[in-house]
XYZ file of C-alpha atoms in Angstrom:
635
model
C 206.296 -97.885 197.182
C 202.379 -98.282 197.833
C 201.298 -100.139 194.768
C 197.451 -99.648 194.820
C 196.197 -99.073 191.533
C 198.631 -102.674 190.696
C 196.908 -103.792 193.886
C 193.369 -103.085 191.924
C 193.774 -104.375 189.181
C 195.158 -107.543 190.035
C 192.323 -108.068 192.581
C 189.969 -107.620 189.657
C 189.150 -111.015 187.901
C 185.767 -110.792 186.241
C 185.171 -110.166 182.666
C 185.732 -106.334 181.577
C 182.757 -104.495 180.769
C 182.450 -102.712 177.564
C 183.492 -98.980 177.883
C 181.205 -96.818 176.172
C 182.094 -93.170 177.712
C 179.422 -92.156 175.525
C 176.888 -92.671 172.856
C 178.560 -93.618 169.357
C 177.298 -91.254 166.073
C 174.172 -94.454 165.158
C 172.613 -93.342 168.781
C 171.402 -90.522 166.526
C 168.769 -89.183 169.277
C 171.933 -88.353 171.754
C 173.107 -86.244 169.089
C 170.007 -84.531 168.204
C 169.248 -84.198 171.835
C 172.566 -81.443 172.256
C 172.007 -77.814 172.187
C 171.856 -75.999 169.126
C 173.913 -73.499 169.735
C 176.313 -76.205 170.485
C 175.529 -78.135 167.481
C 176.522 -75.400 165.435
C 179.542 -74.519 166.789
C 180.574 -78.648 166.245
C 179.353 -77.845 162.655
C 180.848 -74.462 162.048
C 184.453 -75.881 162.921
C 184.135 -79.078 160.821
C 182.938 -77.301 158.089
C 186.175 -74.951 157.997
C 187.605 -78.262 157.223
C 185.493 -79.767 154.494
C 187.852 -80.138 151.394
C 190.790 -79.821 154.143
C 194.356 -80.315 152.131
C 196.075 -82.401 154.800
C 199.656 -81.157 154.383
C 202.421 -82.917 153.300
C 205.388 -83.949 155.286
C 208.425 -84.560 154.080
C 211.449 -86.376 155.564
C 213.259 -83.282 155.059
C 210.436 -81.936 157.703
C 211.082 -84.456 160.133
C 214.445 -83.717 159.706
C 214.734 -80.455 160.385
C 214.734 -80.272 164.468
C 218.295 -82.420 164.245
C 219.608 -80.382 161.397
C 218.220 -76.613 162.958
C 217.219 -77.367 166.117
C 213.225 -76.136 165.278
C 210.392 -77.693 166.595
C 207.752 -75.785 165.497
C 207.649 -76.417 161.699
C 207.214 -79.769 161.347
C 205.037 -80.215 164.760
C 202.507 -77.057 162.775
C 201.787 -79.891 160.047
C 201.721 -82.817 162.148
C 199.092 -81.278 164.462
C 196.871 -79.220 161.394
C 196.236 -83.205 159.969
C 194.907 -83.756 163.694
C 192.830 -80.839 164.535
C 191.314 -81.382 161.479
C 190.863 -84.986 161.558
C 189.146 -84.265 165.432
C 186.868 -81.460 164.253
C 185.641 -83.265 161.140
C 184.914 -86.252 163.111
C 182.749 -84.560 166.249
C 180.690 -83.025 163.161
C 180.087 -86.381 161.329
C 178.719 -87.655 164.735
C 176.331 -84.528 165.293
C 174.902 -83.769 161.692
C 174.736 -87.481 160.563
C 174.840 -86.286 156.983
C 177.577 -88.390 155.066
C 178.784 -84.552 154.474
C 182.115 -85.246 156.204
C 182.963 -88.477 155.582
C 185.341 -87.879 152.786
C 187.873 -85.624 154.569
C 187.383 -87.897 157.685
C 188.459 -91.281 155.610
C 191.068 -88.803 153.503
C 192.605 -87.982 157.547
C 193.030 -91.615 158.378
C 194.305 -92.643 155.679
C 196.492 -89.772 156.042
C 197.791 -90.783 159.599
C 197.925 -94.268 159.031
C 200.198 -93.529 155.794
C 202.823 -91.516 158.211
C 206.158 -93.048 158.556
C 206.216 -92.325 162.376
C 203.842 -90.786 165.353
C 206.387 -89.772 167.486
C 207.552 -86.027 167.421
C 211.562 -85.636 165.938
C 211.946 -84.240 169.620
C 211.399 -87.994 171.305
C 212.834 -89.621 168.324
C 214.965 -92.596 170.640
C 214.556 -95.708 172.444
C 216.515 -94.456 175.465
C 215.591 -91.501 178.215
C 217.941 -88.493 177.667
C 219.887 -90.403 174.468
C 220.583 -88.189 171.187
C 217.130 -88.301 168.884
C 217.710 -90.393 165.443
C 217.164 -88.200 162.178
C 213.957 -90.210 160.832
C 211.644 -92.767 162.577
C 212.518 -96.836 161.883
C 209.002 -97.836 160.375
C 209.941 -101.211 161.779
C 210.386 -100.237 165.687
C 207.581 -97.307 166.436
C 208.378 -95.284 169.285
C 205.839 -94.806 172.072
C 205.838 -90.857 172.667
C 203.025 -88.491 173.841
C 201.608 -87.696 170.711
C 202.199 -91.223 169.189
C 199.945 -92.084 171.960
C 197.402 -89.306 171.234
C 197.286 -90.424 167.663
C 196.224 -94.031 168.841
C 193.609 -92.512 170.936
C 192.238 -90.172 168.302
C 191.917 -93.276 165.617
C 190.377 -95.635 167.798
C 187.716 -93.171 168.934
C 187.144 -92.105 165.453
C 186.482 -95.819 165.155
C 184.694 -96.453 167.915
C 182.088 -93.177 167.290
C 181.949 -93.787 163.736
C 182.133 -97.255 162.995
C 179.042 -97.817 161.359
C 179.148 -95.266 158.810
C 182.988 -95.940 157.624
C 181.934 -99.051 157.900
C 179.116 -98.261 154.948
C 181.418 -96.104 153.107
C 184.382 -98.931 152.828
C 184.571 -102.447 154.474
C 188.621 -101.744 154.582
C 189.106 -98.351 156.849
C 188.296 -100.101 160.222
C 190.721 -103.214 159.480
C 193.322 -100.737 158.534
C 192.746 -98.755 161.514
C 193.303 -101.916 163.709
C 195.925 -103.173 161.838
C 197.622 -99.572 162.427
C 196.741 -99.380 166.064
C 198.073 -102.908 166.848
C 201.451 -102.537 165.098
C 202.198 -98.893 166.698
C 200.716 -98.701 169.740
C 199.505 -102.565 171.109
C 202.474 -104.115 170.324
C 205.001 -101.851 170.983
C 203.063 -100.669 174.498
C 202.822 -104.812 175.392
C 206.522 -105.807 174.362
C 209.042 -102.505 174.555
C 209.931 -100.313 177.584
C 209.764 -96.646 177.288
C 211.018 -94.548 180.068
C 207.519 -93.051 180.618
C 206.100 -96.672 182.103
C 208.272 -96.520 184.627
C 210.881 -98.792 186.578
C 211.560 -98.741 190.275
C 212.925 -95.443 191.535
C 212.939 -93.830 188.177
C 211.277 -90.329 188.081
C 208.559 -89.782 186.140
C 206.320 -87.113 185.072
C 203.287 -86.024 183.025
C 204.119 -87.969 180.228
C 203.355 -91.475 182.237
C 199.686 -89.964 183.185
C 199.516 -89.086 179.700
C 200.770 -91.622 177.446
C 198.664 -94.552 180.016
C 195.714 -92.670 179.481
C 196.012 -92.571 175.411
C 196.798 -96.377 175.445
C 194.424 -97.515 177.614
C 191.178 -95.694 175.131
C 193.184 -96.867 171.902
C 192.681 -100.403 173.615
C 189.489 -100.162 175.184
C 187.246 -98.115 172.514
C 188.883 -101.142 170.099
C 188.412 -104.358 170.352
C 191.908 -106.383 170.378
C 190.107 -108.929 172.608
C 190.126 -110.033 175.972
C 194.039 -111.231 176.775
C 195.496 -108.441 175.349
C 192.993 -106.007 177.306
C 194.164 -108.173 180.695
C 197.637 -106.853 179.884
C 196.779 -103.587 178.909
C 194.903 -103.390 182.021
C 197.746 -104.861 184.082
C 200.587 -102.722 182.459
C 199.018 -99.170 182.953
C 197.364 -99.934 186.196
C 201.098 -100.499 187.786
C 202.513 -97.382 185.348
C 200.090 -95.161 187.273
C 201.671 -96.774 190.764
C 204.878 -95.070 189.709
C 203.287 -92.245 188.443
C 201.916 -91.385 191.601
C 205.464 -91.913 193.618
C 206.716 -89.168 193.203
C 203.580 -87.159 194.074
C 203.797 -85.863 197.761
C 200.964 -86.507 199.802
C 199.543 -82.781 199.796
C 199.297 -83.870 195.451
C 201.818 -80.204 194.551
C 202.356 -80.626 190.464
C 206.168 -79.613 190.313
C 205.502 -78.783 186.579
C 202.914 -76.464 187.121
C 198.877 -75.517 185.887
C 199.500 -76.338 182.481
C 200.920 -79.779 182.901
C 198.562 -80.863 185.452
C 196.381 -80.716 182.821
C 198.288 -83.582 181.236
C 199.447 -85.197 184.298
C 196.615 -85.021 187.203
C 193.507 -85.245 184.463
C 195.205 -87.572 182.669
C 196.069 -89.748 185.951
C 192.297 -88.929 186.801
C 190.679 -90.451 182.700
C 192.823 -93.224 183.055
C 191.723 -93.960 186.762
C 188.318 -94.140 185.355
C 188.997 -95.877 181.712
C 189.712 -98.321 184.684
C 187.388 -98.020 186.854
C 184.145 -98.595 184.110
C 185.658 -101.386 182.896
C 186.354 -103.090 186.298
C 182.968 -102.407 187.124
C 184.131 -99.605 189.900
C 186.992 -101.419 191.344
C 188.580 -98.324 191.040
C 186.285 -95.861 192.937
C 187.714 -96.355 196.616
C 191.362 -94.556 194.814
C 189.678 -91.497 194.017
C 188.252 -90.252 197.538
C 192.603 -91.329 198.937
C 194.392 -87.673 200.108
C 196.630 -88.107 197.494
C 194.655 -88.044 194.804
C 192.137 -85.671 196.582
C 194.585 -82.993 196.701
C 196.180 -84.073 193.117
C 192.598 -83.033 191.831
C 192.046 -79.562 194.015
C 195.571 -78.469 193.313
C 194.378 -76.505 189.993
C 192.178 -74.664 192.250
C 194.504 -73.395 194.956
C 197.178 -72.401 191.958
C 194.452 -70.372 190.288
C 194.953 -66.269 191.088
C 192.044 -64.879 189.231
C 190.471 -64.645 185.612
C 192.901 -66.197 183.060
C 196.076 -66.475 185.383
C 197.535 -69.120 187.375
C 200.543 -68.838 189.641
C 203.003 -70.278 187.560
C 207.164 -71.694 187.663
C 209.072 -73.832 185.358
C 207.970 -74.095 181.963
C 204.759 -73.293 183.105
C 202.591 -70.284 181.497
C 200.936 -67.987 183.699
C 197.690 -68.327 181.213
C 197.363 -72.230 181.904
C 194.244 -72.023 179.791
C 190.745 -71.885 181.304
C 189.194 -75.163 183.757
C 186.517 -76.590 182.639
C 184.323 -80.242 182.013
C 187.441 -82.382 183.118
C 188.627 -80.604 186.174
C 184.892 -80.596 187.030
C 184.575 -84.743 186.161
C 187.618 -85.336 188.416
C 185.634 -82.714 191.319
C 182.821 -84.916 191.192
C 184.747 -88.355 191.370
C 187.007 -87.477 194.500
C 183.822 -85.803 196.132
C 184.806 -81.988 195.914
C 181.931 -79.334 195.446
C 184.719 -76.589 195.469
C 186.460 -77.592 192.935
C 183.390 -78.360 190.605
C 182.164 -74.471 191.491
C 185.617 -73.292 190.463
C 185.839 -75.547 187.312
C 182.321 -74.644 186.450
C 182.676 -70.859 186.708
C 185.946 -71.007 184.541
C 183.880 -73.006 181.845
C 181.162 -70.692 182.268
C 183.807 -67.974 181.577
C 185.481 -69.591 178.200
C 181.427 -69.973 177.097
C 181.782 -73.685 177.278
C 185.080 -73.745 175.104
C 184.927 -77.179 173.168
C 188.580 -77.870 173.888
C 190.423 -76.199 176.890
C 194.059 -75.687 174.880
C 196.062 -76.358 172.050
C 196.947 -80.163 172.831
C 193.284 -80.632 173.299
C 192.525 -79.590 169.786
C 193.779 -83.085 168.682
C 192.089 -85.613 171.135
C 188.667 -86.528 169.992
C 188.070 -88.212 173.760
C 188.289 -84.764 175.756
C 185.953 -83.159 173.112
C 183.455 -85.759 173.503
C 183.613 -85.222 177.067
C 183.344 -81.289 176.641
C 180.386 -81.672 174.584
C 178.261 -84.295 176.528
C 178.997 -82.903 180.116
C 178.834 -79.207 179.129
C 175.363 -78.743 180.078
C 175.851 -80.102 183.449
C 178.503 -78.031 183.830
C 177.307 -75.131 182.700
C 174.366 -75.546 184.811
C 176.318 -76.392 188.384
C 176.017 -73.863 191.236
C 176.987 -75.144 194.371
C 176.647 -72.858 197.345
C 180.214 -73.379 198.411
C 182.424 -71.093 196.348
C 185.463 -71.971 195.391
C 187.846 -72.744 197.735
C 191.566 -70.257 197.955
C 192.999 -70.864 201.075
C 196.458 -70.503 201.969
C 198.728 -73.604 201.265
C 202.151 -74.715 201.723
C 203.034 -77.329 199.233
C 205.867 -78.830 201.343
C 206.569 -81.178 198.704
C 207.920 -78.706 196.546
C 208.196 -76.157 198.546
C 205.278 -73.966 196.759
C 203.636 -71.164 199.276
C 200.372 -69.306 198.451
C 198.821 -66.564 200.391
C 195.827 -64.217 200.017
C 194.076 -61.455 201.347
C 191.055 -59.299 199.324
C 193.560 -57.152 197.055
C 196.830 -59.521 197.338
C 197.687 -62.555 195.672
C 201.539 -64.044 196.720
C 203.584 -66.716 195.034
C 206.700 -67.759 196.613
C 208.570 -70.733 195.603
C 211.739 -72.801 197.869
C 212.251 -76.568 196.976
C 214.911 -76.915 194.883
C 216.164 -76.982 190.988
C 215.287 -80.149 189.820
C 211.634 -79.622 189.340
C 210.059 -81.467 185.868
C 210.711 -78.559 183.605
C 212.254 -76.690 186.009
C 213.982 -73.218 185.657
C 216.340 -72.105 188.194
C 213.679 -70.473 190.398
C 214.307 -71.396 194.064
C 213.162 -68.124 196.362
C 211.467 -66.472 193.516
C 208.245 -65.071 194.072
C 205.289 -63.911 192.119
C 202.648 -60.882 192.753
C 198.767 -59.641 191.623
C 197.290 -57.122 192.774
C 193.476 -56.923 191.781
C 193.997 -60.475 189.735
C 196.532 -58.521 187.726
C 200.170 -59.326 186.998
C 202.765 -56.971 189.537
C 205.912 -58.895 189.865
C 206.034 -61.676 187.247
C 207.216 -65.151 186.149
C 208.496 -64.835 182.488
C 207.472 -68.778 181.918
C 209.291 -70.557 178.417
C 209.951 -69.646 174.822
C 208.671 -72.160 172.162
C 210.586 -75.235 172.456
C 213.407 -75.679 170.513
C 216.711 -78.723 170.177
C 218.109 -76.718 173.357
C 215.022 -76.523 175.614
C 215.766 -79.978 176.462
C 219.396 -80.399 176.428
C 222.836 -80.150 178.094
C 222.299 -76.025 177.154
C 219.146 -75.498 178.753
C 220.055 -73.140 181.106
C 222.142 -71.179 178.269
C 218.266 -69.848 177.801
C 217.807 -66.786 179.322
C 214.197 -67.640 180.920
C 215.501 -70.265 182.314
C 217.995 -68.468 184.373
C 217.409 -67.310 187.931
C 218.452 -63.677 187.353
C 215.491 -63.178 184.782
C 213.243 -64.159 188.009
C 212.602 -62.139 191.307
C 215.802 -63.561 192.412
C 219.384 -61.650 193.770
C 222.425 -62.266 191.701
C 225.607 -63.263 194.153
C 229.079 -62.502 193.259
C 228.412 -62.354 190.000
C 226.494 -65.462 189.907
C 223.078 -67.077 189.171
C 221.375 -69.988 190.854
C 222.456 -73.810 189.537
C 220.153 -76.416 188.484
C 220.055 -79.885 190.501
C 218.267 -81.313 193.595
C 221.285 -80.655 195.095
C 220.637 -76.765 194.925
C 217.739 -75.880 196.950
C 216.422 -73.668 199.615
C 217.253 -74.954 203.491
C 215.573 -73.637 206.783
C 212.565 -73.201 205.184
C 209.696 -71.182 207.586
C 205.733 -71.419 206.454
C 203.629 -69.615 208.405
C 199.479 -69.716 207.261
C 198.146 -66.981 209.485
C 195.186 -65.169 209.778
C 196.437 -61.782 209.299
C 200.120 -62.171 208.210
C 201.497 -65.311 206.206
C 205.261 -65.490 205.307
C 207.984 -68.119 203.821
C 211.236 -67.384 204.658
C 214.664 -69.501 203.751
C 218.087 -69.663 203.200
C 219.544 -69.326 199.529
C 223.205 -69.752 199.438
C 222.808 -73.494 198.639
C 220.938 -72.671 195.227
C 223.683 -70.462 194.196
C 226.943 -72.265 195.892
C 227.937 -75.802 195.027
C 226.922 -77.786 198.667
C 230.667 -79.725 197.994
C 232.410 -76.433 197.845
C 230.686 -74.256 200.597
C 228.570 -77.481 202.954
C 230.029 -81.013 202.834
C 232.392 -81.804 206.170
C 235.914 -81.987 204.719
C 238.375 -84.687 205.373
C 240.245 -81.662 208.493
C 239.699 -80.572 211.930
C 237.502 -77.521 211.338
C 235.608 -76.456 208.223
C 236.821 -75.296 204.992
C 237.349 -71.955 203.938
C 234.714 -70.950 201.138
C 236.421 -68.808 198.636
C 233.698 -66.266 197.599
C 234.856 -66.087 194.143
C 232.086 -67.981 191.616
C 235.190 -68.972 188.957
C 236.897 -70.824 191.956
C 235.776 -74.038 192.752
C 238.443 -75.208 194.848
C 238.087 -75.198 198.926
C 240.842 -74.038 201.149
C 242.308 -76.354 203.618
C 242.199 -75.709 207.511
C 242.385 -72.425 208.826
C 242.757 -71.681 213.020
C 239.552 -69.265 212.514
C 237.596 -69.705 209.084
C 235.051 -67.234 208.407
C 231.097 -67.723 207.978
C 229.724 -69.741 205.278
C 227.583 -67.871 202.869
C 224.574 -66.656 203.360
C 221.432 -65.438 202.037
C 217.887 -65.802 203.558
C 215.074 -64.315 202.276
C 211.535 -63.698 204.022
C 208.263 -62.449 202.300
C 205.352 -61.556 204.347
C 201.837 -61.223 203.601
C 199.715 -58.411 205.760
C 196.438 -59.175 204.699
C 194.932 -56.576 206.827
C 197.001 -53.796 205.039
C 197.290 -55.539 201.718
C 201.086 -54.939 202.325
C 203.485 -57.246 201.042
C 207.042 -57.021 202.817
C 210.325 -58.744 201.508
C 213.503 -58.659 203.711
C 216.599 -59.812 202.414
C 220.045 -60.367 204.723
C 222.991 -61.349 203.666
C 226.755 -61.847 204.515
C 227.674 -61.312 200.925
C 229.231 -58.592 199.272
C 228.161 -57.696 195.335
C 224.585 -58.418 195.279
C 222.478 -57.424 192.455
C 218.593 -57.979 193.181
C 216.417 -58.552 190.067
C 212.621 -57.830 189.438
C 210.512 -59.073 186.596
C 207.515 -56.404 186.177
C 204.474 -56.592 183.827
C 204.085 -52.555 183.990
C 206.192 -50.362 182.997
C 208.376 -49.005 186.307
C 209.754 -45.886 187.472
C 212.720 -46.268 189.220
C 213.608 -43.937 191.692
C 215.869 -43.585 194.640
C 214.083 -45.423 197.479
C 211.011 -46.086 195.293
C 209.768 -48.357 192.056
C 206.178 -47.572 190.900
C 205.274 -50.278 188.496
C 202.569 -48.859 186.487
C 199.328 -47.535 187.976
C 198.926 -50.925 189.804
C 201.037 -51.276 192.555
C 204.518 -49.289 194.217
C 207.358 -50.533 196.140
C 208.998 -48.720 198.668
C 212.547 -50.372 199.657
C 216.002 -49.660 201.042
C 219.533 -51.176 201.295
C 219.969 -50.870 197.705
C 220.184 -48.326 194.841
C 219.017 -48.332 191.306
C 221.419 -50.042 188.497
C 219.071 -50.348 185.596
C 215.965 -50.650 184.343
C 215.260 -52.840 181.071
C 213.032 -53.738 178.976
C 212.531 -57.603 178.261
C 211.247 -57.828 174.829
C 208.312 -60.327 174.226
C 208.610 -61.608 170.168
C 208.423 -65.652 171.033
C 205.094 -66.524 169.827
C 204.911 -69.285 172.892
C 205.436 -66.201 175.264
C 203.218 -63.613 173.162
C 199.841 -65.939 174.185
C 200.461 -64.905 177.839
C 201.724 -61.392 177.533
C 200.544 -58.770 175.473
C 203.855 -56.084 175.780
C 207.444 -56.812 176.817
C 207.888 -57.547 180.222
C 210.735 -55.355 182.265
C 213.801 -56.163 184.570
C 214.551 -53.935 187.187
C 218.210 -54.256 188.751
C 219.338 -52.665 192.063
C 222.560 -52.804 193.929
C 222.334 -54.335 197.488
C 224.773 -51.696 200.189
C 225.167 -53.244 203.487
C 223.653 -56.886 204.753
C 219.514 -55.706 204.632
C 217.454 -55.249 201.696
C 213.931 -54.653 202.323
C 211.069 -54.070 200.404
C 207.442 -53.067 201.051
C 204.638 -53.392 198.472
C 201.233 -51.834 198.263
């Protein structure tokens, strides 16, 4: 493993310099010096919190996911104290009244006074261990938003120092005191999975967490040795971060996590880089982290919707000041235009989703870069060509009405579903075949039942059911013989599919005879048959899907040696089934044969997680395969 941001760091020797990412609240011109319009909007929001009642939390609240399984009631107090914490704080800095101060000190004291930062969810010591009921005040645990909650206390420090300073000579010690008993020590002596350790697989959380630590460190002041370790630590965290990147930089989680994983990677590359006085800068303009940074670009389809798999959403949330920042650090005028015209788009939104509403350092950045942003017009649009993301097997295509998704690789993607061969459609930038994405997280979403959930299931994507059966989950169950073609007037993926459905021990692996096993076609059978004089075919199932840009004409073809195959369609519009024909709405209409209509259902959308990217149920469309071709044409 290529260890360059280690190799960095450790080449760096000098003294650090002071990071100041931007003015603190006593630089009172800076502050004046915004827009007004932006001013008030900083106001507006932290005066919806003036008098704020930060919520209570009870251990029977934190105790609730192990006892229920639900997420979602404790994690709506524990991030209401944040948000309100973060807007009160950016409107301290730009009114400069005193008018805040006492719902700022009353959050602090508020977080500091919690018995634990981590969520119940990462409640352990361990990767993949059972979660404890309550935190041990004694050992904290290093999670994502344990992390966050360093980050947003030290920069409420570091912006407001003075003045809280003024108001009590005892909040800033027992920030630091806080900060260097959960997140200093703990980050300096403990291993969490997320650091990472040889061959271990990481994902966004190691992006994520690094970058949290390093500005809890680095807008504090815990002095020069423990900044050298700091420094040292999340430099070589980053190294194995980046391992299991390919070189063409594919996210295998999807838009809405490289928002935590590639502009996380790309903050804490430059917490790094400022303070090493640009010993960093020669990483950014590397492939890898070229195409890490334009991969939110290529994934875009139009408007509010990304191509999305896994947990992923297909409304990632809108681009804006950070995907521009990491643009203009690896040297890429496309993806500024594109991250500017998204930001122009959300009307220079002051955070870009939901997680952002608690981290006071991606605010700052929003509201200090926004008129650059805003303002940026670079003659070269923004760049959509068609990819292949070898590296997990991700294919995009385009032509002026058409916008194709199809995804091989296997089932062991980061917050993978069973989605191997699935493929997603727009016509016009609007939803025509669909990827359901993930309910609200819940004890299940990240257990042994996972795949009980029905999203998570292949047969709830634009996937066949075979024999009865849906896809499995492991690396081991992937697509093989996998076919890009990029071409000027027709682009296509095809690939085989019988080894995401068919255990490769059962139906692939040599056995110990003269001639191959026997597969038994039924899916309750796992058992091979020994040696036969003539033993039949081994399953198949390959799939192609074509792109004629020309005639805005997308064509799948399915073959098979399979009997009982039941094909499965996810549609945003309502469809008409009918024999030979599926019009989906007013958007789009397939023709197809080898197959007859089985059903038509509707896929009810009541999950609040799934109602922020789709305003009506969704619909499943079932036909039975007859004979060994399926095809499909849609237009």
């Amino acid at each position: 493993m290529e260890m360059q941001c280690k190799k960095a760091a450790e080449a760096f020797v000098e003294t650090f310099q002071a990071f100041v990412p931007f003015p603190d609240a006593a630089e009172k011109t800076a502050y004046r010096a915004l827009p007004s319009t932006l001013r008030k909007r900083i106001i507006s929001e932290g005066e919806s919190f003036l008098d704020f009642p930060y919520p209570a939390i009870r251990a029977t609240d934190f105790m609730r996911f192990i006892r229920t399984g639900d997420r979602s009631a404790y994690e709506n107090l524990y991030f209401a104290r944040r948000h309100a914490l973060c807007g009160l704080a950016a409107a301290e800095c730009v009114e400069q009244k005193g008018r805040f101060l006492d719902d700022i000190v009353n959050g602090i004291f508020t977080l500091c006074e919690e018995s634990g930062w981590q969520l119940p969810p990462h409640n352990s010591y361990i990767r993949d261990t059972p979660q404890f009921l309550l935190p041990d005040i004694t050992r904290p645990v290093l999670d994502l938003f344990a992390c966050e909650t360093g980050a947003l206390l030290s920069c409420t420090a570091y912006l407001l120092g003075k003045q809280l300073d003024a108001f009590s000579p005892f909040i800033l010690g027992n920030i630091h005191k806080t900060l260097q008993e959960r997140i200093v020590m703990p980050y300096l002596h403990e291993h969490f999975w997320w650091m990472g350790r040889e061959n271990e697989p990481m994902c966004n959380w190691t992006a994520w967490c690094t970058q949290n630590v390093l500005l809890t460190v680095f807008l504090g002041d815990f002095g020069a040795e423990t900044e050298r370790q700091v420094f040292l630590k999340a430099a070589e965290s980053l190294d194995y971060f980046l391992k299991d990147y390919g070189i063409d930089g594919c996210c295998d989680e999807g838009a809405q996590y490289y928002r935590h994983a590639g502009l996380c990677l790309c903050n804490a590359l430059e917490i790094l880089n400022a303070v090493s006085n640009g010993a960093f800068t020669p990483l950014f303009q590397t492939e890898k982290i070229k195409n890490i940074a334009a991969y939110i670009m290529h994934v875009h389809v139009a408007d509010k919707y990304y191509f999305n798999f896994a947990d992923c959403s297909p409304v990632a949330g809108r681009a804006g000041v950070q995907e521009y920042l990491f643009g203009k650090y690896t040297n890429q005028p496309a993806l500024m235009q594109f991250a500017a015209e998204d930001f122009r788009a959300s009307e220079g939104a002051l955070y870009a989703d939901e997680v952002n509403r608690i981290n006071l350092f991606h605010r700052m950045q929003n509201i200090f870069y926004s008129e650059e942003v805003l303002a940026y017009d670079h003659p070269v649009p923004a760049s959509h060509k068609d990819i292949f993301y070898e590296s997990v097997g991700l294919f995009l295509t385009r032509s002026n009405l058409m916008t194709l998704a199809v995804k091989a690789g296997d089932n062991a993607d980061n917050h993978n579903h069973n989605d191997t061969g699935s493929f997603t459609l727009y016509k016009n930038g609007l939803p025509v075949f669909a990827d359901i994405g993930v309910e609200s997280y819940t004890k299940k979403t990240f257990s042994p039942q996972r795949y009980e959930i029905w999203t998570m299931q292949s047969g709830y994507h634009n996937l066949p059911t075979l024999m009865g059966q849906d896809e499995k989950d492991g690396a081991e169950y992937r697509a093989a013989d996998v076919n890009a073609v990029c071409g000027e007037d027709v682009s296509s993926l095809s690939m085989e599919l019988a080894g995401a459905y068919f255990s490769p021990c059962t139906y692939f692996a040599p056995c110990a005879y003269s001639a191959p096993c026997v597969p038994s076609f039924t899916p309750s059978d796992k058992t091979q048959t020994p040696h036969k004089d003539a033993a039949p075919a081994l399953p198949s199932y390959r799939r192609s899907v074509a792109l004629h840009k020309k005639e805005n004409r997308v064509v799948i073809t399915d073959t098979t040696n399979l009997p009982d195959v039941v094909l499965n369609f996810i549609t945003y519009e309502k469809p008409v089934l009918e024999d030979g024909l599926l019009q989906i709405g007013s958007l789009a209409a397939a023709s197809f044969s080898g197959a007859a209509p089985l059903a038509v259902e509707v896929l009810p959308i009541t999950d609040e997680r799934l109602k922020k990217a789709w305003d009506h149920d969704l619909y499943r469309v079932r036909l039975t395969m007859h004979g060994k071709v399926f095809t499909m044409e849609i237009s």
